[in-house]
């Protein structure tokens, strides 16, 4: 089974750029909030994230609620704009091609990095952090952009190779996360904010050049007229909304809807990731270096875990996605509870270890969903998830910001128990999907190949069925 890299290289570069600058951007936001908005001593504010003592601990508690509020507004702006555009980008790409949306997404990444350089170079209000987020208008938002990339891979693969190709794609992002997070704080200490964001801009530029000159279009049959008017075609939206609810054989619709619902609830719990940075800084007095060290370890574990789950268990031993997902969900709950109980650094690391069986969950879930529907419906289903992510994103951010700020003086980590509760609901929903699938049929899912994936010597579409029984 050959492998020719396509979107894996640019998404690695883009993820590396994002993670190299993400925690640095958060640190800059806290610093600017401290002395520009709250008018504390600039010299003392500059120590936040770099020095831990009684004064910085007290100052962190005072600054954290305001900085998290600014971050919340930024998330809402991204999500609202992304939700609107996501309604149109994926249906448009189904008709006119994936490549234009992908190119626009990487252009947006370059422009965003340029705005970050301006933010770092001049002593601007921390509210300026919202300006780079407006580049979501070019890509439809992170969730929508990733959806198009997954659809691109779906166009190029058949059901047998799709799981591991999505896994490689996720590993490329994980590698970018690992390298970016592990080096960001050290790079900042060795240089300055402007230099870090400039390196991020350079990485985005290389990714854009790769996409423009080396990434081919994945759709062989696409429309070429009415490109602008076709972007706002409402019939495409109606079809996208109807797709998850179509009648399907052997309880497949019920399994699909329960799987999608569990994934959407997962987006509701994603706000915890945005609060984690503030949580460990406030409760455990982690410096930026300590945080990036943990992120490095966490991502190394995640990469090895994903290889073990996706390649060894799923691809080699042929253990079906649905069971690996269920096990991963169970351990996610245990891991989150450990985070909530943590009072020492080692307990945070133990939580990361406990989360190992959940590695590769995103790849497994998307692979499963792609096998429950027709090939031409995959992008529409992924778009539905993307819209859900954009809608639930701000709601999640609001909930977690409220929980964190409410209990910050009691226990900053209490929000983790809310996350564990959501994960428990997700586990039960997916368990119900497993039960329905096992009782309904001995054919867990059907994957319909479209004409683009048929070998040239075949005259008809082939329906490829996985006949493993529960």
Short mmCIF file of C-alpha atoms in Angstrom, two decimals:
data_model
loop_
_atom_site.label_atom_id
_atom_site.label_comp_id
_atom_site.label_asym_id
_atom_site.label_seq_id
_atom_site.Cartn_x
_atom_site.Cartn_y
_atom_site.Cartn_z
CA UNK A 1 0.00 0.00 0.00
CA UNK A 2 1.82 3.10 -1.28
CA UNK A 3 1.76 6.48 0.35
CA UNK A 4 2.13 9.81 -1.42
CA UNK A 5 1.92 12.85 0.87
CA UNK A 6 -0.59 15.53 -0.08
CA UNK A 7 -2.10 17.80 2.57
CA UNK A 8 0.00 16.22 5.32
CA UNK A 9 3.02 18.48 4.67
CA UNK A 10 1.21 21.86 4.64
CA UNK A 11 -0.98 20.94 7.63
CA UNK A 12 2.17 19.98 9.56
CA UNK A 13 3.71 23.38 8.79
CA UNK A 14 0.50 25.24 9.63
CA UNK A 15 0.04 23.33 12.89
CA UNK A 16 3.68 23.92 13.80
CA UNK A 17 3.16 27.64 13.18
CA UNK A 18 -0.01 27.72 15.28
CA UNK A 19 1.41 25.80 18.23
CA UNK A 20 4.68 27.72 18.14
CA UNK A 21 2.69 30.90 18.67
CA UNK A 22 -0.42 29.77 20.61
CA UNK A 23 0.92 29.69 24.18
CA UNK A 24 3.19 32.67 23.39
CA UNK A 25 0.11 34.59 22.25
CA UNK A 26 -1.72 33.66 25.46
CA UNK A 27 1.24 34.83 27.51
CA UNK A 28 1.36 38.12 25.61
CA UNK A 29 -2.38 38.53 26.14
CA UNK A 30 -1.96 38.10 29.90
CA UNK A 31 1.00 40.51 29.94
CA UNK A 32 -0.85 43.22 28.00
CA UNK A 33 -4.00 42.76 30.06
CA UNK A 34 -2.00 43.13 33.25
CA UNK A 35 -0.47 46.53 32.57
CA UNK A 36 -2.63 48.07 29.80
CA UNK A 37 -6.13 47.12 30.94
CA UNK A 38 -5.65 46.61 34.70
CA UNK A 39 -2.80 49.17 35.07
CA UNK A 40 -0.52 47.06 37.24
CA UNK A 41 3.22 47.65 37.29
CA UNK A 42 4.65 46.79 33.87
CA UNK A 43 7.84 45.29 35.28
CA UNK A 44 5.89 42.99 37.58
CA UNK A 45 3.52 42.04 34.76
CA UNK A 46 6.49 41.03 32.61
CA UNK A 47 7.35 38.33 35.16
CA UNK A 48 4.05 36.47 34.67
CA UNK A 49 4.71 33.13 33.05
CA UNK A 50 8.45 33.32 33.66
CA UNK A 51 8.93 33.69 37.43
CA UNK A 52 7.00 32.03 40.25
CA UNK A 53 6.82 33.69 43.67
CA UNK A 54 4.18 34.95 46.09
CA UNK A 55 3.77 38.25 44.23
CA UNK A 56 3.30 36.70 40.79
CA UNK A 57 0.87 34.10 42.20
CA UNK A 58 -1.32 36.87 43.63
CA UNK A 59 -1.05 38.91 40.44
CA UNK A 60 -1.95 35.87 38.34
CA UNK A 61 -5.21 35.48 40.29
CA UNK A 62 -6.06 39.13 39.67
CA UNK A 63 -5.25 39.15 35.96
CA UNK A 64 -6.53 35.71 34.94
CA UNK A 65 -10.32 36.45 35.00
CA UNK A 66 -9.95 39.48 32.69
CA UNK A 67 -7.58 37.75 30.26
CA UNK A 68 -9.84 34.70 30.04
CA UNK A 69 -12.78 37.02 29.32
CA UNK A 70 -10.90 38.64 26.41
CA UNK A 71 -9.98 35.18 25.14
CA UNK A 72 -13.66 34.20 25.40
CA UNK A 73 -14.80 37.13 23.26
CA UNK A 74 -12.12 36.22 20.73
CA UNK A 75 -13.42 32.64 20.61
CA UNK A 76 -16.99 33.84 20.11
CA UNK A 77 -15.99 36.09 17.21
CA UNK A 78 -14.18 33.21 15.50
CA UNK A 79 -17.01 30.77 16.09
CA UNK A 80 -19.84 33.03 14.95
CA UNK A 81 -18.09 33.98 11.71
CA UNK A 82 -16.97 30.40 11.20
CA UNK A 83 -20.48 29.03 11.72
CA UNK A 84 -21.94 31.29 9.03
CA UNK A 85 -19.25 30.59 6.45
CA UNK A 86 -19.17 26.86 7.17
CA UNK A 87 -22.75 26.66 5.90
CA UNK A 88 -21.44 27.52 2.44
CA UNK A 89 -17.80 26.42 2.15
CA UNK A 90 -18.24 22.63 2.22
CA UNK A 91 -21.26 22.48 -0.17
CA UNK A 92 -19.39 24.85 -2.50
CA UNK A 93 -16.32 22.59 -2.40
CA UNK A 94 -18.48 19.59 -3.32
CA UNK A 95 -19.35 21.33 -6.59
CA UNK A 96 -16.35 23.47 -7.46
CA UNK A 97 -13.42 21.72 -5.79
CA UNK A 98 -11.53 21.56 -2.50
CA UNK A 99 -8.36 23.34 -3.59
CA UNK A 100 -9.68 26.94 -3.70
CA UNK A 101 -10.93 26.70 -0.10
CA UNK A 102 -7.65 25.13 1.02
CA UNK A 103 -5.61 27.88 -0.64
CA UNK A 104 -7.77 30.59 0.94
CA UNK A 105 -7.35 28.94 4.34
CA UNK A 106 -3.56 29.09 4.13
CA UNK A 107 -3.71 32.70 2.90
CA UNK A 108 -5.76 33.45 6.01
CA UNK A 109 -3.08 31.81 8.15
CA UNK A 110 -0.38 34.04 6.66
CA UNK A 111 -2.43 37.21 7.22
CA UNK A 112 -3.21 36.15 10.80
CA UNK A 113 0.50 35.78 11.57
CA UNK A 114 1.20 39.24 10.13
CA UNK A 115 -1.39 40.74 12.49
CA UNK A 116 0.24 38.89 15.40
CA UNK A 117 3.58 40.44 14.46
CA UNK A 118 1.95 43.89 14.56
CA UNK A 119 0.38 43.05 17.94
CA UNK A 120 3.76 42.04 19.33
CA UNK A 121 5.71 44.93 17.82
CA UNK A 122 3.51 47.71 19.18
CA UNK A 123 2.04 48.18 22.66
CA UNK A 124 -1.55 47.72 21.52
CA UNK A 125 -4.55 46.92 23.70
CA UNK A 126 -5.03 43.17 24.30
CA UNK A 127 -8.38 43.50 22.53
CA UNK A 128 -6.39 43.72 19.30
CA UNK A 129 -6.04 39.93 19.55
CA UNK A 130 -9.50 39.76 17.95
CA UNK A 131 -8.20 41.28 14.69
CA UNK A 132 -6.16 38.21 13.58
CA UNK A 133 -9.27 36.11 14.20
CA UNK A 134 -11.09 38.01 11.44
CA UNK A 135 -9.06 36.01 8.92
CA UNK A 136 -11.64 33.30 9.61
CA UNK A 137 -13.54 35.07 6.82
CA UNK A 138 -11.08 33.53 4.35
CA UNK A 139 -11.28 29.93 5.57
CA UNK A 140 -14.57 29.53 7.43
CA UNK A 141 -12.75 28.83 10.68
CA UNK A 142 -10.43 26.14 11.90
CA UNK A 143 -13.09 23.44 12.17
CA UNK A 144 -14.44 24.19 8.70
CA UNK A 145 -10.93 24.27 7.21
CA UNK A 146 -10.01 20.91 8.73
CA UNK A 147 -13.31 19.53 7.42
CA UNK A 148 -12.34 20.45 3.85
CA UNK A 149 -8.95 18.78 4.34
CA UNK A 150 -10.64 15.59 5.57
CA UNK A 151 -12.96 15.72 2.57
CA UNK A 152 -9.89 16.12 0.35
CA UNK A 153 -8.43 12.90 1.79
CA UNK A 154 -11.79 11.15 1.39
CA UNK A 155 -11.79 12.03 -2.32
CA UNK A 156 -8.38 10.40 -2.76
CA UNK A 157 -8.87 7.20 -0.74
CA UNK A 158 -11.02 4.09 -0.61
CA UNK A 159 -12.52 2.55 2.52
CA UNK A 160 -9.56 0.22 3.12
CA UNK A 161 -6.93 2.95 3.27
CA UNK A 162 -9.01 5.85 4.57
CA UNK A 163 -8.58 5.05 8.26
CA UNK A 164 -4.79 4.99 8.21
CA UNK A 165 -4.58 7.99 5.84
CA UNK A 166 -6.69 10.05 8.25
CA UNK A 167 -4.45 8.69 11.00
CA UNK A 168 -1.32 9.90 9.17
CA UNK A 169 -2.98 13.29 8.68
CA UNK A 170 -3.70 13.52 12.41
CA UNK A 171 -0.17 12.37 13.21
CA UNK A 172 1.18 15.16 11.02
CA UNK A 173 -0.81 17.63 13.08
CA UNK A 174 0.31 15.93 16.29
CA UNK A 175 3.94 16.25 15.20
CA UNK A 176 3.39 19.95 14.56
CA UNK A 177 1.81 20.31 17.99
CA UNK A 178 4.71 18.45 19.61
CA UNK A 179 7.51 20.43 18.00
CA UNK A 180 5.73 23.76 18.26
CA UNK A 181 4.68 23.45 21.88
CA UNK A 182 8.00 22.02 23.06
CA UNK A 183 10.05 24.81 21.51
CA UNK A 184 7.80 27.87 21.90
CA UNK A 185 8.75 28.94 25.43
CA UNK A 186 12.47 28.35 24.87
CA UNK A 187 12.35 30.28 21.62
CA UNK A 188 10.56 33.16 23.36
CA UNK A 189 13.13 33.25 26.16
CA UNK A 190 15.99 33.21 23.65
CA UNK A 191 14.47 35.87 21.39
CA UNK A 192 11.25 37.91 21.73
CA UNK A 193 7.58 37.96 20.78
CA UNK A 194 8.15 39.50 17.33
CA UNK A 195 10.70 36.85 16.38
CA UNK A 196 8.42 33.98 17.41
CA UNK A 197 5.52 35.32 15.37
CA UNK A 198 7.82 36.02 12.42
CA UNK A 199 8.93 32.37 12.40
CA UNK A 200 5.25 31.38 12.52
CA UNK A 201 4.56 33.62 9.52
CA UNK A 202 7.46 32.05 7.61
CA UNK A 203 6.09 28.55 8.23
CA UNK A 204 2.64 29.60 7.05
CA UNK A 205 4.16 31.11 3.92
CA UNK A 206 6.02 27.89 3.05
CA UNK A 207 2.78 25.93 3.57
CA UNK A 208 0.93 28.34 1.25
CA UNK A 209 3.60 28.01 -1.46
CA UNK A 210 3.38 24.22 -1.23
CA UNK A 211 -0.40 24.28 -1.58
CA UNK A 212 -0.35 26.68 -4.54
CA UNK A 213 2.28 24.84 -6.57
CA UNK A 214 2.23 21.21 -5.42
CA UNK A 215 -1.28 20.34 -4.23
CA UNK A 216 -3.56 19.04 -6.99
CA UNK A 217 -7.34 19.22 -7.01
CA UNK A 218 -8.97 16.09 -5.58
CA UNK A 219 -12.31 16.28 -7.41
CA UNK A 220 -12.06 14.97 -10.95
CA UNK A 221 -15.51 16.23 -11.95
CA UNK A 222 -16.36 19.75 -10.85
CA UNK A 223 -18.29 22.74 -12.08
CA UNK A 224 -16.48 25.75 -13.50
CA UNK A 225 -19.26 28.32 -13.95
CA UNK A 226 -21.18 30.43 -11.42
CA UNK A 227 -18.38 30.18 -8.88
CA UNK A 228 -19.55 33.21 -6.88
CA UNK A 229 -23.31 32.71 -7.08
CA UNK A 230 -22.83 29.00 -6.38
CA UNK A 231 -21.32 29.86 -3.01
CA UNK A 232 -24.71 31.02 -1.71
CA UNK A 233 -26.93 28.27 -3.12
CA UNK A 234 -29.52 27.45 -0.47
CA UNK A 235 -30.40 24.06 -1.96
CA UNK A 236 -26.96 22.80 -1.00
CA UNK A 237 -27.60 23.87 2.58
CA UNK A 238 -30.94 22.05 2.66
CA UNK A 239 -29.30 18.89 1.34
CA UNK A 240 -26.54 19.14 3.96
CA UNK A 241 -29.11 19.41 6.76
CA UNK A 242 -31.16 16.48 5.45
CA UNK A 243 -28.22 14.13 4.90
CA UNK A 244 -27.78 12.86 8.50
CA UNK A 245 -31.50 12.07 8.78
CA UNK A 246 -31.91 10.02 5.59
CA UNK A 247 -33.38 6.56 5.99
CA UNK A 248 -30.69 3.88 5.89
CA UNK A 249 -30.63 0.11 6.12
CA UNK A 250 -29.97 -1.97 9.22
CA UNK A 251 -30.37 0.80 11.83
CA UNK A 252 -27.48 2.68 10.22
CA UNK A 253 -29.29 6.00 10.60
CA UNK A 254 -29.65 5.50 14.36
CA UNK A 255 -25.99 4.53 14.70
CA UNK A 256 -24.94 7.53 12.59
CA UNK A 257 -27.05 10.02 14.55
CA UNK A 258 -25.87 8.70 17.92
CA UNK A 259 -22.26 8.85 16.73
CA UNK A 260 -22.69 12.42 15.47
CA UNK A 261 -24.42 13.45 18.70
CA UNK A 262 -21.60 12.01 20.78
CA UNK A 263 -19.05 13.87 18.65
CA UNK A 264 -21.00 17.13 19.01
CA UNK A 265 -21.08 16.73 22.79
CA UNK A 266 -17.33 16.29 22.57
CA UNK A 267 -17.15 19.79 21.10
CA UNK A 268 -19.07 21.05 24.12
CA UNK A 269 -16.25 19.76 26.33
CA UNK A 270 -13.49 21.27 24.21
CA UNK A 271 -13.62 24.55 26.14
CA UNK A 272 -11.64 22.80 28.85
CA UNK A 273 -8.57 22.87 26.56
CA UNK A 274 -8.64 26.65 26.47
CA UNK A 275 -8.86 26.90 30.26
CA UNK A 276 -6.15 24.32 30.96
CA UNK A 277 -3.37 26.87 30.36
CA UNK A 278 -4.83 29.18 33.02
CA UNK A 279 -5.69 26.28 35.34
CA UNK A 280 -2.13 24.95 35.71
CA UNK A 281 -0.69 28.46 35.97
CA UNK A 282 -3.09 29.40 38.77
CA UNK A 283 -3.31 26.16 40.74
CA UNK A 284 0.16 24.70 40.27
CA UNK A 285 2.04 27.94 39.52
CA UNK A 286 3.42 26.57 36.26
CA UNK A 287 5.65 28.86 34.24
CA UNK A 288 5.36 29.01 30.45
CA UNK A 289 8.34 26.64 30.24
CA UNK A 290 6.69 24.12 32.59
CA UNK A 291 3.51 24.27 30.53
CA UNK A 292 5.30 23.68 27.24
CA UNK A 293 7.30 20.82 28.80
CA UNK A 294 4.07 19.13 29.80
CA UNK A 295 2.64 19.76 26.34
CA UNK A 296 5.70 18.11 24.83
CA UNK A 297 5.32 15.00 26.97
CA UNK A 298 1.59 14.88 26.36
CA UNK A 299 2.02 15.03 22.61
CA UNK A 300 4.78 12.43 22.56
CA UNK A 301 2.43 10.12 24.43
CA UNK A 302 -0.36 11.02 22.03
CA UNK A 303 1.71 10.23 18.95
CA UNK A 304 2.86 6.85 20.26
CA UNK A 305 -0.68 6.13 21.45
CA UNK A 306 -2.15 7.01 18.06
CA UNK A 307 0.35 4.79 16.25
CA UNK A 308 -0.46 1.94 18.63
CA UNK A 309 -4.23 2.36 18.35
CA UNK A 310 -4.53 3.30 14.67
CA UNK A 311 -1.87 1.10 13.13
CA UNK A 312 -1.34 -1.86 15.44
CA UNK A 313 -4.83 -2.38 16.87
CA UNK A 314 -7.01 -1.06 14.04
CA UNK A 315 -5.00 -1.63 10.85
CA UNK A 316 -2.93 -4.70 11.80
CA UNK A 317 -5.18 -6.58 14.23
CA UNK A 318 -8.38 -5.36 12.49
CA UNK A 319 -10.11 -4.27 15.69
CA UNK A 320 -13.07 -2.19 14.59
CA UNK A 321 -13.26 1.54 15.21
CA UNK A 322 -16.43 1.33 17.23
CA UNK A 323 -14.83 -0.71 20.04
CA UNK A 324 -11.57 1.26 20.12
CA UNK A 325 -13.59 4.47 20.38
CA UNK A 326 -15.60 3.09 23.28
CA UNK A 327 -12.48 2.10 25.23
CA UNK A 328 -10.89 5.47 24.53
CA UNK A 329 -13.94 7.33 25.84
CA UNK A 330 -13.85 5.36 29.09
CA UNK A 331 -10.22 6.25 29.75
CA UNK A 332 -10.86 9.89 28.85
CA UNK A 333 -13.27 10.09 31.77
CA UNK A 334 -10.70 8.64 34.17
CA UNK A 335 -8.02 11.01 32.86
CA UNK A 336 -10.22 14.08 33.33
CA UNK A 337 -11.14 13.09 36.88
CA UNK A 338 -7.42 12.82 37.63
CA UNK A 339 -6.91 16.37 36.36
CA UNK A 340 -9.70 17.55 38.64
CA UNK A 341 -8.14 15.87 41.67
CA UNK A 342 -4.58 16.98 40.88
CA UNK A 343 -2.66 18.93 43.50
CA UNK A 344 0.82 17.99 42.28
CA UNK A 345 2.59 18.16 38.95
CA UNK A 346 2.98 14.38 38.68
CA UNK A 347 -0.79 13.92 38.89
CA UNK A 348 -1.24 16.04 35.75
CA UNK A 349 1.28 13.82 33.98
CA UNK A 350 -0.53 10.72 35.26
CA UNK A 351 -3.73 12.08 33.76
CA UNK A 352 -1.98 12.34 30.39
CA UNK A 353 -0.82 8.71 30.66
CA UNK A 354 -4.33 7.54 31.54
CA UNK A 355 -5.59 9.23 28.38
CA UNK A 356 -3.36 7.10 26.11
CA UNK A 357 -6.12 4.67 24.99
CA UNK A 358 -8.05 7.71 23.73
CA UNK A 359 -5.28 8.51 21.21
CA UNK A 360 -6.48 8.64 17.62
CA UNK A 361 -10.12 9.14 18.63
CA UNK A 362 -10.74 11.84 16.04
CA UNK A 363 -9.37 9.69 13.22
CA UNK A 364 -11.35 6.66 14.33
CA UNK A 365 -14.62 8.58 14.65
CA UNK A 366 -14.29 10.25 11.27
CA UNK A 367 -13.28 6.96 9.67
CA UNK A 368 -16.35 5.29 11.18
CA UNK A 369 -18.68 8.07 10.03
CA UNK A 370 -17.27 7.94 6.48
CA UNK A 371 -18.17 4.24 6.33
CA UNK A 372 -21.76 4.79 7.46
CA UNK A 373 -22.71 7.02 4.51
CA UNK A 374 -22.29 7.27 0.74
CA UNK A 375 -19.01 8.69 -0.53
CA UNK A 376 -20.72 11.81 -1.86
CA UNK A 377 -22.29 12.45 1.54
CA UNK A 378 -19.06 12.44 3.54
CA UNK A 379 -18.24 16.13 3.06
CA UNK A 380 -21.79 17.11 4.01
CA UNK A 381 -21.63 15.05 7.19
CA UNK A 382 -18.23 16.49 8.11
CA UNK A 383 -19.62 19.97 7.44
CA UNK A 384 -22.47 19.31 9.83
CA UNK A 385 -19.90 18.44 12.48
CA UNK A 386 -17.93 21.55 11.63
CA UNK A 387 -21.01 23.75 12.05
CA UNK A 388 -21.71 22.04 15.35
CA UNK A 389 -18.16 22.75 16.46
CA UNK A 390 -18.48 26.43 15.54
CA UNK A 391 -21.85 26.75 17.29
CA UNK A 392 -20.88 24.84 20.42
CA UNK A 393 -17.42 26.41 20.56
CA UNK A 394 -18.53 29.78 21.98
CA UNK A 395 -21.09 28.10 24.24
CA UNK A 396 -18.35 25.84 25.58
CA UNK A 397 -16.00 28.79 26.06
CA UNK A 398 -18.70 30.72 27.95
CA UNK A 399 -19.46 27.76 30.22
CA UNK A 400 -15.82 27.02 31.03
CA UNK A 401 -14.88 30.66 31.51
CA UNK A 402 -17.79 31.03 33.92
CA UNK A 403 -16.90 27.84 35.82
CA UNK A 404 -13.23 28.74 36.01
CA UNK A 405 -13.78 32.33 37.16
CA UNK A 406 -16.47 31.27 39.65
CA UNK A 407 -14.33 28.67 41.40
CA UNK A 408 -10.88 30.19 40.86
CA UNK A 409 -10.55 31.11 44.55
CA UNK A 410 -11.92 27.73 45.72
CA UNK A 411 -10.27 25.29 43.32
CA UNK A 412 -9.38 26.32 39.72
CA UNK A 413 -9.57 22.67 38.66
CA UNK A 414 -13.23 22.03 39.51
CA UNK A 415 -14.26 22.58 35.90
CA UNK A 416 -12.67 19.20 35.10
CA UNK A 417 -15.52 17.41 36.85
CA UNK A 418 -18.02 19.10 34.55
CA UNK A 419 -15.92 17.82 31.64
CA UNK A 420 -15.97 14.30 33.11
CA UNK A 421 -19.77 14.48 33.33
CA UNK A 422 -20.05 15.46 29.67
CA UNK A 423 -17.66 12.67 28.72
CA UNK A 424 -19.77 10.18 30.67
CA UNK A 425 -22.83 11.23 28.64
CA UNK A 426 -20.80 10.81 25.43
CA UNK A 427 -19.74 7.33 26.53
CA UNK A 428 -23.35 6.27 27.20
CA UNK A 429 -24.56 7.60 23.85
CA UNK A 430 -21.86 5.77 21.95
CA UNK A 431 -22.44 2.61 23.98
CA UNK A 432 -26.07 2.76 22.84
CA UNK A 433 -24.84 3.06 19.24
CA UNK A 434 -22.70 -0.06 19.72
CA UNK A 435 -25.65 -2.01 21.14
CA UNK A 436 -27.94 -0.96 18.28
CA UNK A 437 -25.35 -1.85 15.69
CA UNK A 438 -24.61 -5.25 17.19
CA UNK A 439 -28.28 -6.16 17.57
CA UNK A 440 -29.42 -4.73 14.26
CA UNK A 441 -27.17 -6.43 11.76
CA UNK A 442 -24.07 -8.50 11.25
CA UNK A 443 -22.95 -5.91 8.69
CA UNK A 444 -21.85 -2.97 10.85
CA UNK A 445 -21.62 -0.47 8.08
CA UNK A 446 -21.62 -0.12 4.33
CA UNK A 447 -19.29 2.08 2.47
CA UNK A 448 -20.49 3.18 -0.92
CA UNK A 449 -17.83 3.85 -3.51
CA UNK A 450 -18.55 6.57 -6.03
CA UNK A 451 -17.43 6.56 -9.60
CA UNK A 452 -14.28 8.51 -8.81
CA UNK A 453 -12.89 5.64 -6.73
CA UNK A 454 -13.67 2.84 -9.19
CA UNK A 455 -10.85 1.24 -11.09
CA UNK A 456 -10.86 2.04 -14.79
CA UNK A 457 -11.68 -1.51 -15.84
CA UNK A 458 -14.95 -1.57 -13.88
CA UNK A 459 -18.14 -0.36 -15.49
CA UNK A 460 -20.35 0.09 -12.43
CA UNK A 461 -20.18 1.42 -8.91
CA UNK A 462 -19.16 -1.13 -6.29
CA UNK A 463 -20.68 -1.40 -2.86
CA UNK A 464 -17.96 -2.51 -0.46
CA UNK A 465 -19.29 -4.00 2.73
CA UNK A 466 -17.49 -4.80 5.95
CA UNK A 467 -18.95 -8.13 7.06
CA UNK A 468 -17.36 -8.35 10.48
CA UNK A 469 -19.96 -9.18 13.12
CA UNK A 470 -20.28 -7.72 16.57
#
